[in-house]
PDB file of C-alpha atoms in Angstrom:
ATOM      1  CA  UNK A   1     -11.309  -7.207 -10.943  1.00  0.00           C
ATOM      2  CA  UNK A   2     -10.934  -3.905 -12.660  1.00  0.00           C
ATOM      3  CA  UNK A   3     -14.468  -2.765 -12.386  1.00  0.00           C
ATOM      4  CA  UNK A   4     -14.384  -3.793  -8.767  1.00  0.00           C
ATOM      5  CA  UNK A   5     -10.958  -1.977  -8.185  1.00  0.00           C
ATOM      6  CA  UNK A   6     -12.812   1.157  -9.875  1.00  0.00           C
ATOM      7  CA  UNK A   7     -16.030   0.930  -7.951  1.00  0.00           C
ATOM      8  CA  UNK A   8     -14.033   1.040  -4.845  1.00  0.00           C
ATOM      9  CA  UNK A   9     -12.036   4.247  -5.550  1.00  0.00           C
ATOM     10  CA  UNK A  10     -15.912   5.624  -6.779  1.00  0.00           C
ATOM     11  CA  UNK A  11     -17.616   4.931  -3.746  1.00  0.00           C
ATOM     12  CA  UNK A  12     -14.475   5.917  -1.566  1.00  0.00           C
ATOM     13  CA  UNK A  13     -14.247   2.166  -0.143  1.00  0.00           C
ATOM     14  CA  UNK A  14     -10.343   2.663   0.466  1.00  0.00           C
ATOM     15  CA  UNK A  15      -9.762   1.586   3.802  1.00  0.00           C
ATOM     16  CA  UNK A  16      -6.479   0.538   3.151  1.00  0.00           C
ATOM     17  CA  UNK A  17      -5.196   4.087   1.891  1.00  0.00           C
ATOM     18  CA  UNK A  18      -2.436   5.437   5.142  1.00  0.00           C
ATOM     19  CA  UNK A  19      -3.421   9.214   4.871  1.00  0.00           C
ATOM     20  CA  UNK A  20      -0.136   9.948   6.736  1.00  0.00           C
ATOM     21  CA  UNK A  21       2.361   6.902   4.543  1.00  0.00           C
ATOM     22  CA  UNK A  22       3.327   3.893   5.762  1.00  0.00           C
ATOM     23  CA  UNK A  23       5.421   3.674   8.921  1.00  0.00           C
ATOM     24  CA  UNK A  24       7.932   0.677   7.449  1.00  0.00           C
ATOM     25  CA  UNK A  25       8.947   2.785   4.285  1.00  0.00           C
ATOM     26  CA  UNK A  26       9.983   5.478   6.577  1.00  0.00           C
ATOM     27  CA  UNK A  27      12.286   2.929   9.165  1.00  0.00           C
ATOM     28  CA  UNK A  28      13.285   0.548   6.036  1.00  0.00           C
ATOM     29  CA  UNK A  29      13.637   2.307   3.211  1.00  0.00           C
ATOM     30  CA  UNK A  30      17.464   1.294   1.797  1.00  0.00           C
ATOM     31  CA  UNK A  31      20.149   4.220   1.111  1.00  0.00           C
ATOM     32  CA  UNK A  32      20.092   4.574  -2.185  1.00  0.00           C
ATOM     33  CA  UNK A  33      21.672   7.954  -4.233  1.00  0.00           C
ATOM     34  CA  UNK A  34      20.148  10.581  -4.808  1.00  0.00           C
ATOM     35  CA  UNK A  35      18.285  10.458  -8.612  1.00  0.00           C
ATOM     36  CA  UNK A  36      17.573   6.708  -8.288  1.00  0.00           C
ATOM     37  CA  UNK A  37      14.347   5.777 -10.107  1.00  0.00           C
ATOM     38  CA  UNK A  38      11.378   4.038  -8.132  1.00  0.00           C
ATOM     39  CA  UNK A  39       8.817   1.771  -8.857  1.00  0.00           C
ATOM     40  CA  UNK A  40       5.674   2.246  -7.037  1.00  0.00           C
ATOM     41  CA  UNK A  41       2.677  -0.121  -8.661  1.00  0.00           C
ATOM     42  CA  UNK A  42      -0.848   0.080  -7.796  1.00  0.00           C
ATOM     43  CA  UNK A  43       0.334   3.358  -6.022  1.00  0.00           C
ATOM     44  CA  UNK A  44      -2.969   5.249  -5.310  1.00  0.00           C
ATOM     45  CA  UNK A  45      -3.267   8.277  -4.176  1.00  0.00           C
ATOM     46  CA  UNK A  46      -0.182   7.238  -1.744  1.00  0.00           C
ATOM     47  CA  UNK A  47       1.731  10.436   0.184  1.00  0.00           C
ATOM     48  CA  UNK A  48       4.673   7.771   0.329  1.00  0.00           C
ATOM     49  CA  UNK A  49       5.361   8.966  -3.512  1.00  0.00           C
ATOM     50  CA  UNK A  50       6.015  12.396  -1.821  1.00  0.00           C
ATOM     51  CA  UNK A  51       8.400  10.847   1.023  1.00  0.00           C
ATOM     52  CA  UNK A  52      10.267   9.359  -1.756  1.00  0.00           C
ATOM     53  CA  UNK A  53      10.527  12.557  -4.022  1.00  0.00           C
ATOM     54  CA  UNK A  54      11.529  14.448  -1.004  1.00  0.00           C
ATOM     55  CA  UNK A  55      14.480  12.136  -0.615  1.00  0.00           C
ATOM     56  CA  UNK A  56      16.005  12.980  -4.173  1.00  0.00           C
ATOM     57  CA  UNK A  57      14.530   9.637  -6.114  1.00  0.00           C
ATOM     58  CA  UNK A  58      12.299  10.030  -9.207  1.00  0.00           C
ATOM     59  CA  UNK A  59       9.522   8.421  -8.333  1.00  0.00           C
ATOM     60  CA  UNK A  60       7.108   6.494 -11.186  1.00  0.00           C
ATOM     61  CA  UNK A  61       3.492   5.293  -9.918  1.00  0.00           C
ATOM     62  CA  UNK A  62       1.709   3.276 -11.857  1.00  0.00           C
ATOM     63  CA  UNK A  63      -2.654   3.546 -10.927  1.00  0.00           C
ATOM     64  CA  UNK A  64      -5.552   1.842 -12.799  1.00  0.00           C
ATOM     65  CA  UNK A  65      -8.285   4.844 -10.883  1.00  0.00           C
ATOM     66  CA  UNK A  66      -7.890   8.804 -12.593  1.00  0.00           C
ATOM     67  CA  UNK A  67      -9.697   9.303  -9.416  1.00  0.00           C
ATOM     68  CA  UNK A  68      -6.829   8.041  -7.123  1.00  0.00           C
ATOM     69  CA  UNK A  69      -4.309  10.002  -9.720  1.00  0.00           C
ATOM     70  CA  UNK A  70      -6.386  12.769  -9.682  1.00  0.00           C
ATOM     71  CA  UNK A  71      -7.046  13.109  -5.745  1.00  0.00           C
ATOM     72  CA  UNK A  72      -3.074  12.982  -5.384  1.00  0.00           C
ATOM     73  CA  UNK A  73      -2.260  15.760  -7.110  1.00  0.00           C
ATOM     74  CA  UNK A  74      -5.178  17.737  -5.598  1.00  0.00           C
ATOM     75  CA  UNK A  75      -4.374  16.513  -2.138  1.00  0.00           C
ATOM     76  CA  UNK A  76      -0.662  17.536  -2.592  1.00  0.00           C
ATOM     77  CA  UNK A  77      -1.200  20.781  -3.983  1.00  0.00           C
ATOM     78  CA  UNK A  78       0.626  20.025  -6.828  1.00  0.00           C
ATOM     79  CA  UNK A  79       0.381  21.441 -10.370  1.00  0.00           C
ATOM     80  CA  UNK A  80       0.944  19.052 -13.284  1.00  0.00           C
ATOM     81  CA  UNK A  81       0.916  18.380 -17.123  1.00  0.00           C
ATOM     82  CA  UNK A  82      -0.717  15.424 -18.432  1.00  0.00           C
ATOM     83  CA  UNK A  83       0.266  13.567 -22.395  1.00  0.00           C
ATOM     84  CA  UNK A  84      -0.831  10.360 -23.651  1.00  0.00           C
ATOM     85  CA  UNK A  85       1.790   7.930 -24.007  1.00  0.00           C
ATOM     86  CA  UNK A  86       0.298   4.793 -25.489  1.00  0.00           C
ATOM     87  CA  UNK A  87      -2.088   3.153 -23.395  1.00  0.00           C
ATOM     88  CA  UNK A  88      -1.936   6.206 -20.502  1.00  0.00           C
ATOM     89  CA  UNK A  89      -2.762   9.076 -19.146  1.00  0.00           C
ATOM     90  CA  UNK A  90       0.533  10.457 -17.845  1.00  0.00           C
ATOM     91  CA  UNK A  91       0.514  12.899 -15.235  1.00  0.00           C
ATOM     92  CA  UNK A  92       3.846  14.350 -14.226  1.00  0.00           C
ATOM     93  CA  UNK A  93       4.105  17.200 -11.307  1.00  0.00           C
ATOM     94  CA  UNK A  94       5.685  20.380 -12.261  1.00  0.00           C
ATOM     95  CA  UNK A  95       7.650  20.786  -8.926  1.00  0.00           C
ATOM     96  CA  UNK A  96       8.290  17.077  -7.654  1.00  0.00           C
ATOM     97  CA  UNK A  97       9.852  14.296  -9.629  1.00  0.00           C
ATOM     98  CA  UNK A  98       6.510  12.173  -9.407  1.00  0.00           C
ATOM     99  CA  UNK A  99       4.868  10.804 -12.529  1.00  0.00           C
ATOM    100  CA  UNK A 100       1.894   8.593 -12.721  1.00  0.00           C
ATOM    101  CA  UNK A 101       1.030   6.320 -15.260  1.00  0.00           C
ATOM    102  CA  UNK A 102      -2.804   6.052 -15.227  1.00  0.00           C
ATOM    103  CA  UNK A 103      -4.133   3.118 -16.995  1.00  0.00           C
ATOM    104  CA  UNK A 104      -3.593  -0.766 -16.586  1.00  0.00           C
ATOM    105  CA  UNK A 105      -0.070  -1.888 -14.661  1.00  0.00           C
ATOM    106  CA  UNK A 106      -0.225  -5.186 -16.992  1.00  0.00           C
ATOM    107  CA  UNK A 107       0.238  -2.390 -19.791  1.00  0.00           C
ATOM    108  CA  UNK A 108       3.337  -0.684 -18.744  1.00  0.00           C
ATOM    109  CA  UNK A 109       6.734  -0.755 -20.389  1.00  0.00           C
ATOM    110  CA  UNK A 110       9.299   1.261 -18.645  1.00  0.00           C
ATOM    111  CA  UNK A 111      12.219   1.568 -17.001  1.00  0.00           C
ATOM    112  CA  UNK A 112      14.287  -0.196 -15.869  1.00  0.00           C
ATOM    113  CA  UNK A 113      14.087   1.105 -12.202  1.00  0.00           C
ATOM    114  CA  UNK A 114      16.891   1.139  -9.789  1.00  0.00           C
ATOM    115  CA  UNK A 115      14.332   0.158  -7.157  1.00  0.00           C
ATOM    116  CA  UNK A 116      10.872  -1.415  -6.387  1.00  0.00           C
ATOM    117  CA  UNK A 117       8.095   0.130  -3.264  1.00  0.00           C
ATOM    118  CA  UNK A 118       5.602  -2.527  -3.560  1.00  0.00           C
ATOM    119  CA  UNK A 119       3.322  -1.778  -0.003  1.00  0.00           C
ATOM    120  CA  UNK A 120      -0.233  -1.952  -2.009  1.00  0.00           C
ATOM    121  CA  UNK A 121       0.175  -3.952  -4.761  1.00  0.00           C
ATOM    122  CA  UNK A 122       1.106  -7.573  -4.622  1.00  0.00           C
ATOM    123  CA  UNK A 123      -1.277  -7.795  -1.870  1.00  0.00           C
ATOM    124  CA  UNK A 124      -4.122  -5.930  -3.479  1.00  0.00           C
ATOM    125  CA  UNK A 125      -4.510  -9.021  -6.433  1.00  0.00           C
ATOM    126  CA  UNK A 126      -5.779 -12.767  -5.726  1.00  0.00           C
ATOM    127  CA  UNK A 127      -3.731 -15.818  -6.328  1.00  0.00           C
ATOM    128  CA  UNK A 128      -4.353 -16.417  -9.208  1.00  0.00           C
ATOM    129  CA  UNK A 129      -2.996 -12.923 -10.776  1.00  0.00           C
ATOM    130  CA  UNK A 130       0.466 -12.752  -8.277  1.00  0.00           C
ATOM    131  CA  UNK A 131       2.481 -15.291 -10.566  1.00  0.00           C
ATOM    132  CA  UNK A 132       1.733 -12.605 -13.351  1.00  0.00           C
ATOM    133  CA  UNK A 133       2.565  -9.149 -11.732  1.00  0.00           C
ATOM    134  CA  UNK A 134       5.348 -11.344 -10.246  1.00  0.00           C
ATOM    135  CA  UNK A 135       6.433 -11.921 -14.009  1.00  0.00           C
ATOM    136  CA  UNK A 136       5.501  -8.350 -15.003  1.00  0.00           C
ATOM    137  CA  UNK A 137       7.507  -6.469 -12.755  1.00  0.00           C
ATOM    138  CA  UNK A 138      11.355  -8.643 -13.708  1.00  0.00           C
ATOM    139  CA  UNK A 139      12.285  -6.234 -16.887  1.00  0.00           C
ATOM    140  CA  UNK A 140      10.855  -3.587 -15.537  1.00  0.00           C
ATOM    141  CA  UNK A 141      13.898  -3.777 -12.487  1.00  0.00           C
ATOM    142  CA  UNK A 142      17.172  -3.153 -13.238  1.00  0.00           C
ATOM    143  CA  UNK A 143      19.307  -6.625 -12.184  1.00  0.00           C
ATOM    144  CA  UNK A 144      19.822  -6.286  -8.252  1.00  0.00           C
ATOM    145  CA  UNK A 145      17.187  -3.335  -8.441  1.00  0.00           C
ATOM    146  CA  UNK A 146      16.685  -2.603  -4.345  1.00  0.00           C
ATOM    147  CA  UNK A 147      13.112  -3.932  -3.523  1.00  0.00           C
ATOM    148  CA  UNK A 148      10.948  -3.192  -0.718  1.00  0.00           C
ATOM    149  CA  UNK A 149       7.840  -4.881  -0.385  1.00  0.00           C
ATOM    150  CA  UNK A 150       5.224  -5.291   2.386  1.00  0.00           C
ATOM    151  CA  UNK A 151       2.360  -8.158   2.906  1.00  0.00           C
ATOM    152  CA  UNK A 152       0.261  -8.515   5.007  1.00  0.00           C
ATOM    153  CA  UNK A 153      -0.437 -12.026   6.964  1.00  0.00           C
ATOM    154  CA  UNK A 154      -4.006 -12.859   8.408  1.00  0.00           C
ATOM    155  CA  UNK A 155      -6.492 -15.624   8.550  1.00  0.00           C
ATOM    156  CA  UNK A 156      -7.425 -15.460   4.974  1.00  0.00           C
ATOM    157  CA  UNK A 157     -10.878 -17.395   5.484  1.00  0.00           C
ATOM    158  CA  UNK A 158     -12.080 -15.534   8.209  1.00  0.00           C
ATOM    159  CA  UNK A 159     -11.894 -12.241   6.204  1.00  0.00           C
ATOM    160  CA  UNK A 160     -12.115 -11.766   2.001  1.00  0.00           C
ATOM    161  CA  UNK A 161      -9.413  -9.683   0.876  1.00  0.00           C
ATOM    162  CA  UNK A 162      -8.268  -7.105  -1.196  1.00  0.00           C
ATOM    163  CA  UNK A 163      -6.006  -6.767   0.484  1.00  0.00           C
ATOM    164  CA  UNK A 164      -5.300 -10.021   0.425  1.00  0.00           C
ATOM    165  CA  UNK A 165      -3.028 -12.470   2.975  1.00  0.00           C
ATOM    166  CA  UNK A 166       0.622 -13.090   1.213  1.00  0.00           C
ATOM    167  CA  UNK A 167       2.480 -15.856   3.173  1.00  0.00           C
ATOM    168  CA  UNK A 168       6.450 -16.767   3.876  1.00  0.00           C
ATOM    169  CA  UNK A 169       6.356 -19.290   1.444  1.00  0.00           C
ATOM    170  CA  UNK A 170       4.734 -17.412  -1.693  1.00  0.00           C
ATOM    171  CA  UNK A 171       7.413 -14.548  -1.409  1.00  0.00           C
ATOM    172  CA  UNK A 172       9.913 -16.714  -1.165  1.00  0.00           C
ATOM    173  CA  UNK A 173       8.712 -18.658  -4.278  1.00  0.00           C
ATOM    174  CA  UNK A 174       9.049 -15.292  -5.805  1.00  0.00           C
ATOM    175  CA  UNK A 175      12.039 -13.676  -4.766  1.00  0.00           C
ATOM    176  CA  UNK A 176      14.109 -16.230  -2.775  1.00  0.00           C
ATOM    177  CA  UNK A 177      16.917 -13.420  -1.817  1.00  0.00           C
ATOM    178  CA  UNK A 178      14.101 -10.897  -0.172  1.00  0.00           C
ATOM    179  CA  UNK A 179      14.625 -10.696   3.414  1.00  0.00           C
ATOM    180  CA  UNK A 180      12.048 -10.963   6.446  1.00  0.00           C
ATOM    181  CA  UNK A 181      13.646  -8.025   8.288  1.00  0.00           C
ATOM    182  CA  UNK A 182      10.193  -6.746  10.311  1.00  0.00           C
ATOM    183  CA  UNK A 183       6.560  -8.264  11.319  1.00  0.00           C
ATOM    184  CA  UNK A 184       4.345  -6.599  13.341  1.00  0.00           C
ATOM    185  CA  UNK A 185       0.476  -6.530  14.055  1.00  0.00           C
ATOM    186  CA  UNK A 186      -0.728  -3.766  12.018  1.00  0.00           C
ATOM    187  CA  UNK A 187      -4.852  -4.262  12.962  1.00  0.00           C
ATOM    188  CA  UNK A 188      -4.673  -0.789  13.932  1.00  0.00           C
ATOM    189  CA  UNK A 189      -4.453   0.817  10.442  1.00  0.00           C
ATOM    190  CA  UNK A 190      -6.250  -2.114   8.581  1.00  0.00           C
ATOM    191  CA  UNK A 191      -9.267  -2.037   6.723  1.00  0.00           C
ATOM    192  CA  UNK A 192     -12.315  -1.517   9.553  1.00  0.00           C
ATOM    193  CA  UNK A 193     -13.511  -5.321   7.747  1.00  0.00           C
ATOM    194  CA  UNK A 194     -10.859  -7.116   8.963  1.00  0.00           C
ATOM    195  CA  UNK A 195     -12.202  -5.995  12.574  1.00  0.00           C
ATOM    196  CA  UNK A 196     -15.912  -6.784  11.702  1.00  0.00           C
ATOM    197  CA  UNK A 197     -14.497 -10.274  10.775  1.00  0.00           C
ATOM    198  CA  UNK A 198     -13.338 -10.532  14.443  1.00  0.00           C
ATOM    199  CA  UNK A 199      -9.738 -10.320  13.677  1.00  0.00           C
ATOM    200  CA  UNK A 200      -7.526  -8.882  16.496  1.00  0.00           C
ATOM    201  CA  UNK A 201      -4.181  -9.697  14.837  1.00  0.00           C
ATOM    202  CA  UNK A 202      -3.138  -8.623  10.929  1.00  0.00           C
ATOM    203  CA  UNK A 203       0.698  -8.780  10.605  1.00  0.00           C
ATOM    204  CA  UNK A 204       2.409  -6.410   7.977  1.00  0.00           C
ATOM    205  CA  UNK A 205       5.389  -8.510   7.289  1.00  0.00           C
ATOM    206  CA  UNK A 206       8.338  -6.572   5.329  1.00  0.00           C
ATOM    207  CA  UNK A 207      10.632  -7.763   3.374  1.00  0.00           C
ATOM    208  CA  UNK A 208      13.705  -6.121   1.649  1.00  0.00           C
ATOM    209  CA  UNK A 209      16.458  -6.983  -0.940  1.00  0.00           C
ATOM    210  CA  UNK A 210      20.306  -7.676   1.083  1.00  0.00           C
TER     211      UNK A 210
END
């Protein structure tokens, strides 16, 4: 899976990137103080880190691809330093409080966070690897950390993912107190596959922490 995640950022197969961020951060987003630390795995080369710095929050992205970490940076116009710190590459922006951690997620030790952006991750690994980021993430969140995470819900053998369908009853398996506050049909900014597979319907389901 990591060569393939690689390859993809190479060859610029990234359909699921949202050059402008994601619409249900910026509606859903909980109020949390200003300083709060957030968790953003699998992060990309996401301009939702940016939203979040904007908003006062430190903001810690964790990305396997130096060409995603790199392209953010470049993208954003921002200057940084970079140190290694075990395992990673960390890249830290002189004039936002955005750091990424390049290297492998399953790696990471840090934290704990006060909150959790999850919009590309948990969707962006098979089955069989959920249970474990699942597992990964708990001491990296605070106790009652705020958690916002997004899935997306489609007819999983009529298309191949990443990203792949998460349904109701996995989350829930996961985190029983997340809430189902939105769900909408999001085929508009989906991967141009899932519309060569015939789909017409790909609902972004989000759920957040009471």
């Amino acid at each position: 899976m990591t060569e393939d995640w690689l390859g993809r950022w190479r060859e610029g197969r990234i359909g699921w990137h949202e050059p402008t961020g994601n619409a249900a951060l910026k509606e859903y987003w909980p109020d949390l103080p200003a300083g709060a630390t957030v968790l953003v795995p699998l992060c990309g080369k996401s301009v939702d880190l940016i939203w979040l710095a904007d908003r006062g929050f430190a903001v810690t992205g964790i990305e396997l691809s130096r060409i995603a970490v790199e392209s953010f940076f470049s993208e954003q116009d921002l200057t940084y330093r970079v140190e290694r710190r075990g395992a990673f590459d960390v890249y830290r922006a002189d004039a936002r409080p955005v750091t990424l951690y390049c290297g492998d997620f399953f790696e990471f030790r840090g934290g704990p966070f006060d909150a959790l952006f999850d919009r590309g991750a948990l969707i962006a690994l098979p089955g069989t690897i959920r249970p474990r980021y699942v597992q990964h993430l708990q001491p990296l969140l605070k106790a009652g950390a705020s958690m916002l995470v997004l899935t997306l819900e489609y007819e999983q053998s009529r298309a191949a993912g990443p990203p792949f369908a998460v349904l109701d009853d996995e989350i829930r398996g996961y985190w029983p107190d997340l809430e189902r506050i939105s769900a909408t049909n999001d085929i508009d900014n989906s991967p141009p596959k899932f519309r060569e597979a015939g789909l017409d319907r790909v609902v972004q389901a989000v759920w957040r922490s009471p």
